[in-house]
Amino acid sequence: MIDLLVVGAGPAGLSAAIAAAEQGLKVKVLDEFPKVGGRLLGQLHQEPSGEWWNGIEMGEKLHQKARLEGVNIQCEVSVSDISRTDFGWSVYTSVGMIKAKNLLLATGASETAIPLPGWTLPGAISIGAAQVMGNVHRVKPGNSCVIIGANVLSIAIANELMLCGVKVKEIIIPETGPVAKDAGVPEKVMASLMRLTHLAPNAFLRQAGKFGKFVSPKVAAQFFPKNGIRVLGIPIRVKKAAIEIIGEGQATGVRTVAVTPDGKRIQGTEQVTEADFVCIAGGLAPMSELASIAGCSFKYVEELGGHIPLHSERMETAVPGLYVAGNITGVESAKVAMAQGKVAGLTVAFNTNGASKKTEMLVKCALDDVRKTRANALIEFQPGIVEARERIYVQFEQERIAVKQAITVS
Amino acid sequence: MTMRVVNHPVLGKLPEQNRITIRFNGQPYEAYEGDTIASALMAQGVKTLRKHEMSGEGRGIYCNIGHCFECRVQVGDRKVVRACLTPVSEGIEIHSLTAFVKGGQTK
Amino acid sequence: MSDEKTIVCRCEEISFQTISDTVREYSCSSREVKLRTRAGMGYCGGRTCRHMIDTIVAGINQEPIADEIQLSYRPPARPLTFGVLGGMQHDNESR
Ligand SMILES: Cc1cc2nc3c(=O)[nH]c(=O)nc-3n(C[C@H](O)[C@H](O)[C@H](O)COP(=O)(O)OP(=O)(O)OC[C@H]3O[C@@H](n4cnc5c(N)ncnc54)[C@H](O)[C@@H]3O)c2cc1C
Ligand code: FES
Ligand code: FES
C-alpha cells in the first residue's frame, strides 16, 4: 500500500513528496491540472537582486527531483471524496478509489471573487486565469485589458501580462460594498499598497510603494492624482471604481466612476474604458473543502486568507494520518509552501518509520527553514502572518490535549 | 488571428508544437498539442464556451484552474469536462452545453 | 452596486438582492441561506462563492465570520458521474 498519498502537485505537495520519498516512503501524488507544478507555473517576478523568479523552471526542477526519488505522479486526476478506514484512507478520484496509509492535502488556494454586474460575461475572468493563460498556455486572453482590484497579486500579474504583449489599460478598484469592502476604499487601498514599499518583489512594486513613503495613507489617497500613477507604463487608479462590466455577449469594457478617498461615488464622473478582456482581482483564500470532508476543525483567520484547518507547526491535523501543507494552511508565497511541504513530508516519515534522532533533527532544520523563508518573504499577502500562525499552533495544542482527555474519560 | 505569445522577453520563444485539428460545435479549429480545450479556443478568439442552463446567457472560463466549473463542455457524446483542465487531442469533438427550454428539449 | 443585477452564485444565477433579502427576512446563517436560495449549491461547490456568501451574511447579521465552514460540504467535493460511482472509469465531471 502507498505510505503517503499527496493531493496537489504544487510546490508544497511536491516538496513533501520528495522529503518523504527520501526517507524511504512509498509516495504517490495526484493533481487535476494537466501539468505538474500547481500555481508555481504562472509565477514570474523579478527579485530585488534583479533575478527572475521563474515558477515554470522551479516546477520543472521539483518534478524531476520527485521522479528521481521514485515518487509516482499522476495528473488529470480529481479527488472528489475521502474517508477514514482502519488502515488509513480511502481516496475517491476520477479514476477510481486509491488506498493509502497517510494523506497530505496540499490543494493550495482559490481566488476570492468580487461580484459586479456583468462579471459572468465571457471575457470577464479572474486575474489568475489571465496569468495561467498567458504564462502557462502562452495565449493572450485579448490584446487589451482592465484590471479591477489593486493589490499585490494584481500588480504583479499586470506586469506579467504586459510581458505577454497585453496592453493593460488601467488597474482600478472595485466599488466598495458588502463584499468588496476595503478593497473599494481608496485610502485603505493606499495603506495596503504602501506596505509593499520594502517588500516589493520588483521595481514595479517598489515604485508603487515609494509614492506613499512619507505620508499617511489618508493623505496619500487625498492627493492621489486623478489620472493615477504610472508604474512601468500601467496606470494604477485607486480613485476610480468599476461599477459594471459591459458588453453584448462578451465583455468589451468597464463602466467606471470616480470616488472620494473614502469610496463614495462622485456624481457625473461615469466613464467607459474599453478592453478586450476584464480581470477581477479579489485576493486568495485557502481551499479547505477536502479538509472539511476529512473532519478537520477550522478557524477563520483573516491574516491567513480565510478558513484554515487547525494544524500543528509540523503540519499534522487533529485527525490521525491527515496532514496539510502549503496555501491550504494560509496564503503565502510559493517559497514558504515549499518549506512547509518539506516539514510535512519529514513529519510523515518520522511518524511512520518510528522516531529517530536523525529525522527529528531533519524536522527541526526544516521548521527553522520555514521561519527563515517566511521572514524573508518578498510577497506578503496580508500583514500579521507570523502572529496568526503562532496563535493557530497554540490553539491546535489545546485541541490536541482536549481530544486526548476526552478519549481517556470515555 | 492567433493570440499566441510567441516571443516572450523572459520565458523565451514558444517551442514549436505539433498542430492538430479540433472541432468545436462542428467548426474545425487549429490547436497545439499540449493545449487545454480552453487555451486552444482562446488562442482562436473563442471566448463563449456554453450557455447557462436557465438564462441561456453565454459563459466562458472564469478561473482557468478547475475551481469554478464555468467552462464545462461536452466531449463526444456525453462526457462533460472542464475545458480548462482537459488537454486537446487530434479530432476531438467538443460541444457547448445549451440552455434548457420548455418540454425538455435543448436549444 | 446594483443589487439585482449583481450575480453572486454564478452556477445558479442567484443575485446579491435575493441573498440579502433572504438573510434579512430569516436572519439566517450561510448554511441556511444556501438551502433557501440555492446560492452555493451549484457545480463550484463553494470554491468561487463561499467566501462571498460568508462575507455578505456576516455583514448583514453584524457578526464575525464563524470558525466552522458554514457551507457544509457534502461529498463529493467534485461532481462525479454514474460511471465513476459505479466503479467504472474516467469521466469526471458529467452528472
Ligand atoms: C491564481 C493564483 C495565482 C497565484 N499567483 C501567485 C504569484 O504570482 N506569486 C506568488 O508568490 N504566489 C501566487 N499564488 C499563491 C500560490 O498559492 C502559492 O505561491 C503556491 O503556489 C502555493 O502552493 P501550494 O502547493 O500550496 O498550492 P498550489 O500551487 O495551488 O497547488 C495545489 C494543486 O492542487 C491541485 N488540486 C487542488 N484540489 C484538487 C483536487 N480536489 N483533486 C486534485 N488536485 C487538486 C491543484 O490542481 C494544484 O495544482 C497564486 C495563487 C493562485 C490561486
Ligand atoms: S474556468 Fe473555472 S473550472 Fe474551468
Ligand atoms: S458559484 Fe454557484 S455554487 Fe459557487
XYZ file of C-alpha atoms and ligand atoms in Angstrom:
673
model
C 0.000 0.000 0.000
C 1.037 3.597 -0.533
C 2.574 5.142 2.585
C 1.703 8.702 1.638
C -0.819 9.998 -0.857
C -0.457 13.681 -1.662
C -3.320 15.676 -3.173
C -1.852 18.580 -5.141
C 1.348 18.711 -7.198
C 2.109 22.323 -6.327
C 5.275 23.473 -4.538
C 4.015 22.179 -1.161
C 2.862 18.757 -2.381
C 5.964 18.112 -4.472
C 8.368 19.177 -1.712
C 6.558 16.944 0.773
C 6.648 14.006 -1.652
C 10.376 14.443 -2.202
C 11.147 14.669 1.526
C 9.050 11.608 2.377
C 10.452 9.540 -0.504
C 13.992 10.423 0.544
C 13.155 8.802 3.891
C 12.146 5.614 2.098
C 8.374 6.079 1.969
C 6.265 4.952 -0.968
C 4.657 8.160 -2.219
C 2.028 8.998 -4.813
C 0.925 12.480 -5.888
C -2.368 13.337 -7.610
C -3.299 16.561 -9.375
C -6.216 17.502 -11.584
C -4.277 20.033 -13.669
C -2.633 18.578 -16.826
C 0.808 19.890 -15.819
C 2.850 19.366 -12.673
C 3.676 22.445 -10.567
C 0.409 23.897 -9.265
C 0.245 27.682 -9.152
C 4.002 27.911 -9.336
C 3.604 27.549 -13.069
C 2.238 31.023 -13.709
C 4.663 32.893 -11.469
C 7.187 35.311 -12.865
C 8.535 38.046 -10.605
C 11.733 39.995 -10.543
C 13.594 39.762 -7.246
C 15.352 42.812 -5.766
C 18.630 41.267 -6.968
C 17.252 41.633 -10.483
C 16.948 37.872 -10.902
C 13.674 36.410 -12.121
C 11.632 34.032 -10.016
C 10.539 31.699 -12.791
C 7.843 29.369 -11.500
C 7.876 27.170 -14.593
C 11.562 26.374 -14.128
C 11.125 25.798 -10.412
C 8.168 23.492 -11.063
C 10.240 21.549 -13.564
C 13.073 21.163 -11.039
C 10.754 19.842 -8.347
C 9.113 17.489 -10.821
C 12.443 15.970 -11.865
C 13.648 15.645 -8.300
C 10.429 13.882 -7.319
C 10.706 11.462 -10.217
C 14.325 10.762 -9.322
C 13.236 9.847 -5.804
C 10.720 7.399 -7.221
C 7.578 9.415 -6.496
C 4.636 8.373 -8.628
C 2.871 11.470 -10.014
C -0.452 11.323 -11.794
C -2.003 14.395 -13.407
C -5.546 14.896 -14.685
C -6.965 13.108 -11.670
C -9.512 14.878 -9.468
C -10.023 13.861 -5.866
C -13.694 14.060 -5.019
C -14.079 12.403 -1.643
C -12.057 10.843 1.150
C -12.928 8.604 4.053
C -11.032 7.201 7.017
C -10.680 3.464 7.358
C -8.879 1.161 9.786
C -5.805 1.026 7.522
C -5.694 4.765 6.810
C -7.554 6.415 3.963
C -9.758 5.604 1.010
C -9.474 8.363 -1.541
C -12.097 8.581 -4.262
C -10.880 10.005 -7.540
C -11.978 10.398 -11.129
C -10.028 7.207 -11.917
C -11.316 5.131 -9.048
C -10.502 4.561 -5.387
C -6.950 4.667 -4.033
C -5.883 3.396 -0.604
C -3.132 4.988 1.438
C -1.808 4.892 4.983
C -1.336 8.657 5.235
C -2.891 11.549 3.393
C -1.463 15.007 2.778
C -3.751 17.744 1.490
C -1.766 20.347 -0.450
C -4.617 21.746 -2.508
C -3.472 25.364 -2.371
C -5.653 28.438 -2.566
C -8.510 29.636 -4.714
C -9.213 33.177 -5.754
C -11.837 35.189 -3.977
C -14.208 36.989 -6.291
C -15.698 40.457 -6.207
C -19.092 40.331 -7.871
C -20.345 43.184 -10.022
C -22.920 43.425 -12.792
C -21.606 41.813 -15.975
C -18.948 39.634 -14.357
C -20.472 36.487 -15.821
C -19.847 37.683 -19.402
C -17.342 35.617 -21.384
C -14.111 37.614 -21.340
C -14.537 38.632 -17.709
C -12.071 36.369 -15.938
C -10.161 36.142 -12.693
C -6.674 37.657 -12.604
C -5.209 34.197 -12.014
C -6.964 32.897 -15.114
C -5.178 35.533 -17.172
C -1.843 34.655 -15.537
C -2.222 30.966 -16.353
C -3.455 31.667 -19.889
C -0.512 33.961 -20.642
C 2.409 32.364 -18.822
C 1.474 28.675 -18.805
C -0.509 28.223 -22.022
C 1.156 31.155 -23.756
C -2.133 32.531 -25.034
C -3.321 36.113 -24.560
C -6.972 36.361 -23.490
C -7.108 39.517 -25.631
C -4.928 42.415 -26.711
C -6.045 44.866 -24.053
C -7.465 44.597 -20.559
C -8.670 46.434 -17.486
C -7.902 45.008 -14.049
C -10.378 45.513 -11.216
C -8.655 45.320 -7.824
C -5.359 46.973 -6.842
C -3.351 44.567 -4.696
C -0.016 42.780 -4.649
C -1.180 39.943 -6.888
C -2.931 42.123 -9.464
C 0.048 44.459 -9.795
C 2.459 41.555 -10.208
C 0.243 39.895 -12.811
C -0.361 43.181 -14.662
C 3.369 43.255 -15.209
C 3.331 39.637 -16.412
C 0.502 40.359 -18.849
C 2.474 43.267 -20.225
C 5.414 40.924 -20.841
C 2.980 38.736 -22.809
C 2.190 41.726 -25.006
C -1.153 42.663 -23.475
C -1.923 46.353 -23.120
C -3.077 46.809 -19.527
C -5.177 49.957 -19.870
C -5.578 50.561 -16.170
C -5.753 48.984 -12.754
C -8.788 50.349 -10.946
C -10.611 49.379 -7.756
C -13.976 47.676 -7.280
C -16.767 49.827 -5.908
C -16.931 49.332 -2.156
C -19.843 47.244 -0.928
C -20.757 44.241 1.211
C -18.159 42.026 -0.498
C -15.511 44.414 -1.807
C -15.367 46.381 1.465
C -11.912 47.984 1.979
C -10.725 46.888 -1.484
C -13.037 49.642 -2.762
C -11.946 52.382 -0.352
C -9.032 54.401 -1.836
C -7.399 55.307 1.481
C -7.445 51.661 2.579
C -6.087 50.533 -0.766
C -3.290 53.086 -0.465
C -2.485 51.819 3.017
C -2.108 48.259 1.782
C -0.095 49.240 -1.298
C 2.216 51.347 0.855
C 3.039 48.305 2.979
C 4.749 46.888 -0.066
C 7.475 49.527 -0.114
C 10.354 47.487 1.250
C 8.985 44.074 0.329
C 8.344 44.896 -3.278
C 9.443 41.999 -5.458
C 10.454 44.179 -8.371
C 10.967 47.717 -9.470
C 7.358 47.859 -10.440
C 6.012 47.337 -6.958
C 8.783 49.363 -5.354
C 7.617 52.427 -7.228
C 4.059 51.968 -6.093
C 5.391 51.851 -2.557
C 7.621 54.871 -2.957
C 4.689 57.127 -3.640
C 3.396 56.964 -0.123
C 6.625 56.620 1.740
C 6.492 59.804 3.744
C 2.789 60.490 4.069
C -0.139 58.746 5.694
C -2.428 56.588 3.533
C -5.215 59.068 4.111
C -3.190 61.970 2.796
C -1.803 59.837 0.012
C -5.333 58.940 -1.088
C -6.404 62.576 -0.843
C -3.653 63.797 -3.113
C -3.504 60.737 -5.296
C -3.510 62.118 -8.844
C -6.810 61.726 -10.629
C -5.097 60.056 -13.568
C -3.331 57.632 -11.316
C 0.342 56.902 -11.028
C 2.038 55.095 -13.838
C 4.214 52.172 -12.968
C 6.093 50.699 -15.907
C 3.523 52.307 -18.130
C 0.474 50.889 -16.362
C -1.771 53.461 -14.694
C -2.930 52.465 -11.216
C -6.037 54.480 -10.427
C -7.089 53.988 -6.848
C -9.794 56.650 -7.003
C -11.611 55.113 -9.941
C -14.092 52.335 -9.260
C -15.667 49.752 -11.550
C -19.449 49.682 -11.433
C -20.248 47.317 -14.299
C -18.571 45.103 -16.857
C -20.238 45.849 -20.164
C -20.620 44.081 -23.498
C -23.105 42.292 -25.736
C -22.461 38.569 -25.496
C -18.935 39.116 -24.274
C -17.059 41.691 -22.227
C -15.933 44.788 -24.140
C -15.173 47.184 -21.324
C -15.850 48.536 -17.871
C -18.140 51.323 -16.725
C -16.358 53.324 -14.061
C -16.959 56.198 -11.700
C -14.629 58.464 -9.737
C -14.799 58.014 -5.974
C -13.795 60.059 -2.925
C -10.932 58.869 -0.672
C -13.484 57.059 1.487
C -15.062 55.387 -1.519
C -18.209 57.401 -2.259
C -19.300 57.874 -5.863
C -18.746 61.340 -7.324
C -21.781 62.298 -9.410
C -21.317 62.937 -13.115
C -17.980 61.160 -13.444
C -19.114 57.994 -15.186
C -16.872 56.766 -17.977
C -16.331 53.670 -20.049
C -12.929 52.081 -20.591
C -12.946 49.684 -23.495
C -10.928 46.473 -23.369
C -10.817 43.002 -24.931
C -10.991 41.348 -21.555
C -11.506 42.304 -17.927
C -9.773 40.765 -14.903
C -11.162 40.602 -11.400
C -8.551 40.506 -8.645
C -10.187 39.814 -5.295
C -7.386 38.012 -3.490
C -6.700 34.446 -2.391
C -8.250 32.101 0.167
C -7.120 28.650 1.364
C -9.063 25.866 -0.349
C -10.459 23.884 2.509
C -13.106 21.616 1.004
C -11.298 18.276 1.293
C -10.051 19.012 4.814
C -13.631 19.749 5.758
C -14.786 16.392 4.403
C -11.974 14.670 6.324
C -13.298 16.041 9.579
C -10.754 18.729 10.471
C -11.800 21.552 12.715
C -11.403 25.036 11.303
C -10.513 28.558 12.311
C -11.374 31.672 10.382
C -8.147 33.684 10.267
C -8.241 36.859 8.244
C -4.426 37.203 8.130
C -4.142 33.777 6.540
C -6.851 34.433 3.983
C -9.894 32.658 5.431
C -10.882 29.273 6.865
C -7.927 27.057 7.640
C -7.808 23.535 9.047
C -6.355 23.555 12.558
C -2.830 22.114 12.384
C 0.467 21.940 14.223
C 3.686 23.618 13.180
C 4.715 20.146 11.998
C 1.741 20.139 9.623
C -0.308 17.491 11.444
C -4.066 17.900 11.823
C -6.045 16.525 14.760
C -7.237 13.700 12.504
C -4.763 10.776 12.704
C -2.829 10.228 9.466
C -4.005 13.513 7.938
C -1.521 16.264 7.128
C -1.736 19.659 5.430
C 0.872 21.917 3.804
C 1.100 24.970 1.613
C -1.596 27.533 0.950
C -4.356 25.342 2.399
C -2.849 26.398 5.760
C -2.792 30.095 4.856
C -1.962 32.207 1.835
C 1.774 32.797 1.454
C 4.371 32.698 -1.290
C 5.486 29.550 -3.102
C 8.816 29.512 -1.245
C 7.029 29.187 2.084
C 4.816 26.467 0.592
C 7.926 24.510 -0.425
C 9.475 24.826 3.024
C 6.215 23.736 4.669
C 5.965 20.779 2.312
C 9.356 19.559 3.422
C 8.281 19.722 7.065
C 5.133 17.748 6.272
C 6.990 15.049 4.323
C 9.554 14.606 7.092
C 6.879 14.537 9.784
C 5.032 11.763 7.967
C 8.307 9.821 7.726
C 9.001 10.464 11.402
C 5.563 9.180 12.411
C 5.697 6.203 10.026
C 9.247 4.945 10.406
C 9.330 5.496 14.139
C 11.062 8.360 15.873
C 14.781 8.636 15.291
C 17.254 11.277 16.335
C 18.218 11.829 12.739
C 14.706 12.531 11.448
C 13.965 14.661 14.485
C 16.941 16.796 13.582
C 15.863 16.996 9.962
C 12.390 18.119 11.036
C 13.888 20.778 13.299
C 16.053 22.123 10.475
C 13.071 22.153 8.131
C 10.985 24.049 10.681
C 13.751 26.570 11.009
C 13.808 26.961 7.277
C 10.071 27.744 7.196
C 10.569 30.533 9.733
C 13.502 31.985 7.827
C 11.727 31.801 4.488
C 8.688 33.483 5.971
C 10.773 36.271 7.497
C 12.434 36.951 4.150
C 9.262 36.707 2.074
C 9.050 39.351 -0.606
C 5.369 38.954 -1.198
C 3.328 39.090 1.948
C -0.319 38.736 1.091
C -1.535 40.059 4.470
C 0.143 41.677 7.479
C 0.397 39.720 10.729
C 1.031 36.255 9.281
C 3.677 35.220 11.834
C 1.500 36.127 14.815
C -1.565 34.455 13.301
C 0.419 31.253 12.738
C 1.658 31.207 16.337
C -1.934 31.552 17.543
C -3.011 28.598 15.424
C -0.265 26.338 16.758
C -1.279 27.154 20.334
C -4.945 26.508 19.552
C -4.007 23.222 17.939
C -2.105 22.029 21.024
C -5.072 22.975 23.202
C -7.364 20.959 20.999
C -4.970 18.007 20.953
C -4.979 17.963 24.762
C -8.773 18.288 24.872
C -9.200 15.387 22.450
C -6.787 13.205 24.471
C -8.675 13.969 27.680
C -11.968 13.195 26.027
C -10.597 9.831 24.930
C -9.274 8.897 28.390
C -12.561 9.878 30.027
C -14.723 7.828 27.706
C -5.958 35.520 -35.920
C -3.853 33.954 -33.242
C -3.396 35.130 -29.692
C -0.301 33.014 -29.018
C 2.523 34.616 -27.074
C 5.293 33.553 -29.446
C 8.152 35.709 -28.209
C 8.374 36.327 -24.506
C 11.128 38.573 -23.116
C 11.749 36.331 -20.092
C 10.264 32.940 -20.936
C 11.785 32.934 -24.397
C 10.428 31.757 -27.728
C 7.438 29.424 -27.744
C 8.760 25.970 -28.623
C 7.441 24.605 -31.922
C 4.368 22.433 -31.223
C 2.585 19.851 -33.305
C -0.510 21.348 -34.888
C -3.710 19.372 -34.629
C -7.325 19.966 -35.579
C -10.149 20.052 -33.070
C -13.860 20.628 -33.630
C -15.999 22.957 -31.572
C -19.723 22.905 -32.321
C -18.903 21.339 -35.681
C -16.353 24.002 -36.716
C -12.719 22.982 -37.201
C -10.034 24.930 -35.297
C -6.285 24.597 -35.259
C -4.798 23.738 -31.880
C -1.358 22.973 -30.488
C -0.573 19.699 -28.826
C -0.390 20.429 -25.100
C -3.212 22.985 -25.208
C -6.216 22.628 -22.990
C -9.574 22.917 -24.724
C -9.889 26.383 -23.163
C -6.475 27.634 -24.272
C -6.865 26.240 -27.796
C -10.182 28.019 -28.256
C -8.945 31.207 -26.573
C -5.999 31.258 -28.992
C -8.559 31.408 -31.794
C -10.502 34.176 -30.085
C -13.360 31.899 -28.962
C -14.500 33.001 -25.517
C -18.034 31.680 -25.194
C -17.971 28.002 -24.252
C -21.530 27.307 -23.158
C -24.945 28.782 -22.468
C -26.271 28.946 -18.950
C -28.864 26.197 -18.420
C -31.607 28.537 -17.234
C -30.964 32.029 -18.581
C -29.227 30.982 -21.797
C -26.542 33.649 -21.251
C -23.128 32.894 -22.717
C -20.388 31.754 -20.352
C -16.677 31.189 -20.736
C -13.745 30.416 -18.491
C -13.555 32.281 -15.198
C -10.799 30.735 -13.037
C -8.912 28.677 -15.652
C -7.660 26.229 -12.988
C -10.566 23.913 -12.328
C -12.296 25.616 -9.416
C -15.406 27.300 -10.801
C -16.758 24.732 -13.289
C -17.920 27.580 -15.541
C -16.053 26.138 -18.540
C -17.976 22.873 -18.748
C -18.189 21.494 -22.278
C -19.301 18.209 -23.733
C -16.727 15.979 -25.365
C -18.024 13.335 -27.721
C -21.479 12.019 -26.993
C -21.982 12.577 -23.316
C -18.840 13.174 -21.327
C -18.802 16.630 -19.702
C -15.420 18.047 -18.756
C -13.838 21.266 -17.570
C -12.321 22.859 -20.679
C -9.557 24.484 -18.625
C -8.236 21.131 -17.347
C -8.760 18.909 -20.365
C -6.000 18.546 -22.964
C -6.932 18.563 -26.638
C -6.298 15.628 -28.956
C -6.480 15.207 -32.723
C -10.072 15.184 -33.956
C -11.634 15.770 -30.529
C -15.316 16.804 -30.872
C -16.336 19.484 -28.408
C -19.840 20.829 -27.950
C -21.306 23.708 -25.989
C -23.843 22.854 -23.350
C -27.065 24.655 -24.162
C -29.954 26.175 -22.266
C -32.938 24.113 -21.200
C -36.144 25.009 -22.957
C -39.693 24.017 -22.160
C -40.512 20.386 -22.833
C -37.003 19.183 -22.053
C -35.575 19.933 -25.497
C -32.351 21.834 -25.856
C -31.884 24.959 -27.941
C -23.510 48.103 -6.546
C -26.728 47.377 -8.362
C -28.067 44.593 -6.196
C -30.414 42.826 -8.550
C -28.010 42.788 -11.468
C -25.135 41.532 -9.348
C -24.992 37.766 -9.502
C -23.208 36.169 -6.567
C -23.608 32.448 -7.302
C -22.735 32.085 -10.961
C -23.873 28.473 -11.257
C -27.393 29.080 -10.036
C -27.548 32.765 -11.018
C -28.547 33.932 -7.564
C -28.302 37.697 -7.115
C -26.973 39.728 -4.225
C -30.507 41.050 -3.770
C -32.006 37.584 -3.306
C -29.320 36.582 -0.816
C -29.510 39.730 1.267
C -33.334 39.728 1.282
C -33.318 36.137 2.489
C -30.743 36.775 5.213
C -32.726 39.787 6.427
C -36.066 38.006 6.376
C -34.916 34.876 8.198
C -31.817 36.303 9.936
C -30.110 33.136 8.842
C -26.653 31.577 8.586
C -24.707 30.906 5.389
C -25.839 27.308 5.510
C -29.488 28.246 5.762
C -29.293 30.884 3.055
C -27.761 28.270 0.805
C -30.645 25.876 1.362
C -33.220 28.621 0.919
C -31.824 30.237 -2.208
C -29.619 27.516 -3.776
C -26.706 30.006 -3.762
C -23.615 27.892 -3.266
C -25.384 24.668 -4.206
C -24.082 24.596 -7.761
C -21.170 22.959 -9.503
C -18.468 25.116 -7.957
C -19.097 23.532 -4.583
C -18.372 26.832 -2.884
C -14.887 27.423 -4.239
C -15.941 30.566 -6.107
C -18.774 31.762 -3.906
C -18.310 30.531 -0.341
C -16.185 33.467 0.724
C -18.607 35.967 -0.828
C -21.659 34.405 0.794
C -19.941 34.184 4.205
C -18.945 37.838 3.940
C -22.417 39.010 2.922
C -24.130 37.024 5.673
C -21.682 38.139 8.375
C -22.082 41.748 7.240
C -25.865 41.752 7.413
C -26.027 39.853 10.704
C -23.241 42.085 12.039
C -21.215 39.235 13.418
C -17.747 37.915 12.625
C -17.356 35.098 10.124
C -17.773 31.832 12.021
C -14.893 29.382 12.507
C -16.872 26.435 11.227
C -17.158 26.068 7.490
C -20.642 27.396 7.138
C -21.477 25.924 3.800
C -21.486 22.298 4.808
C -19.572 20.497 2.131
C -21.321 17.389 1.111
C -19.078 14.942 -0.617
C -18.330 14.531 -3.399
C -16.274 17.706 -3.491
C -16.158 17.297 -7.235
C -19.289 16.241 -9.129
C -18.958 12.647 -10.280
C -20.544 10.560 -12.971
C -22.569 7.471 -12.508
C -19.768 5.668 -14.253
C -17.239 6.603 -11.612
C -19.631 5.999 -8.754
C -20.273 2.573 -10.191
C -16.531 1.881 -10.147
C -16.126 2.427 -13.885
C -13.625 4.854 -15.165
C -12.595 8.271 -16.170
C -15.296 10.707 -16.868
C -15.045 13.017 -14.068
C -17.432 15.823 -14.485
C -20.641 14.746 -16.129
C -23.640 14.104 -13.980
C -4.463 32.005 -9.356
C -3.324 32.116 -8.385
C -2.212 32.894 -8.694
C -1.146 32.989 -7.817
N -0.072 33.751 -8.162
C 0.966 33.877 -7.308
C 2.092 34.659 -7.645
O 2.147 35.252 -8.731
N 3.114 34.758 -6.740
C 3.079 34.110 -5.537
O 4.030 34.189 -4.760
N 2.005 33.368 -5.207
C 0.958 33.235 -6.048
N -0.126 32.485 -5.693
C -0.128 31.851 -4.369
C 0.164 30.374 -4.511
O -0.931 29.733 -3.953
C 1.465 29.984 -3.837
O 2.536 30.706 -4.380
C 1.819 28.496 -4.016
O 1.688 28.081 -5.358
C 1.010 27.614 -3.133
O 1.477 26.303 -3.257
P 0.622 25.035 -2.856
O 1.480 23.867 -3.153
O 0.094 25.214 -1.502
O -0.658 25.053 -3.810
P -0.810 25.157 -5.432
O 0.422 25.631 -6.057
O -2.035 25.922 -5.622
O -1.053 23.647 -5.838
C -2.224 22.953 -5.472
C -2.516 21.895 -6.505
O -3.549 21.051 -6.026
C -4.373 20.671 -7.086
N -5.696 20.310 -6.545
C -6.499 21.075 -5.755
N -7.620 20.408 -5.443
C -7.540 19.198 -6.047
C -8.396 18.067 -6.095
N -9.564 18.025 -5.425
N -8.013 16.997 -6.832
C -6.809 17.015 -7.493
N -5.962 18.053 -7.472
C -6.322 19.137 -6.751
C -4.400 21.871 -7.994
O -4.702 21.494 -9.313
C -2.998 22.447 -7.831
O -2.148 22.041 -8.864
C -1.205 32.330 -6.576
C -2.328 31.555 -6.255
C -3.383 31.444 -7.133
C -4.586 30.615 -6.764
S -12.618 28.031 -15.822
Fe -13.039 27.592 -13.783
S -13.162 25.441 -13.854
Fe -12.529 25.921 -15.815
S -20.875 29.991 -7.704
Fe -22.618 28.769 -7.610
S -22.147 27.193 -6.248
Fe -20.475 28.541 -6.173
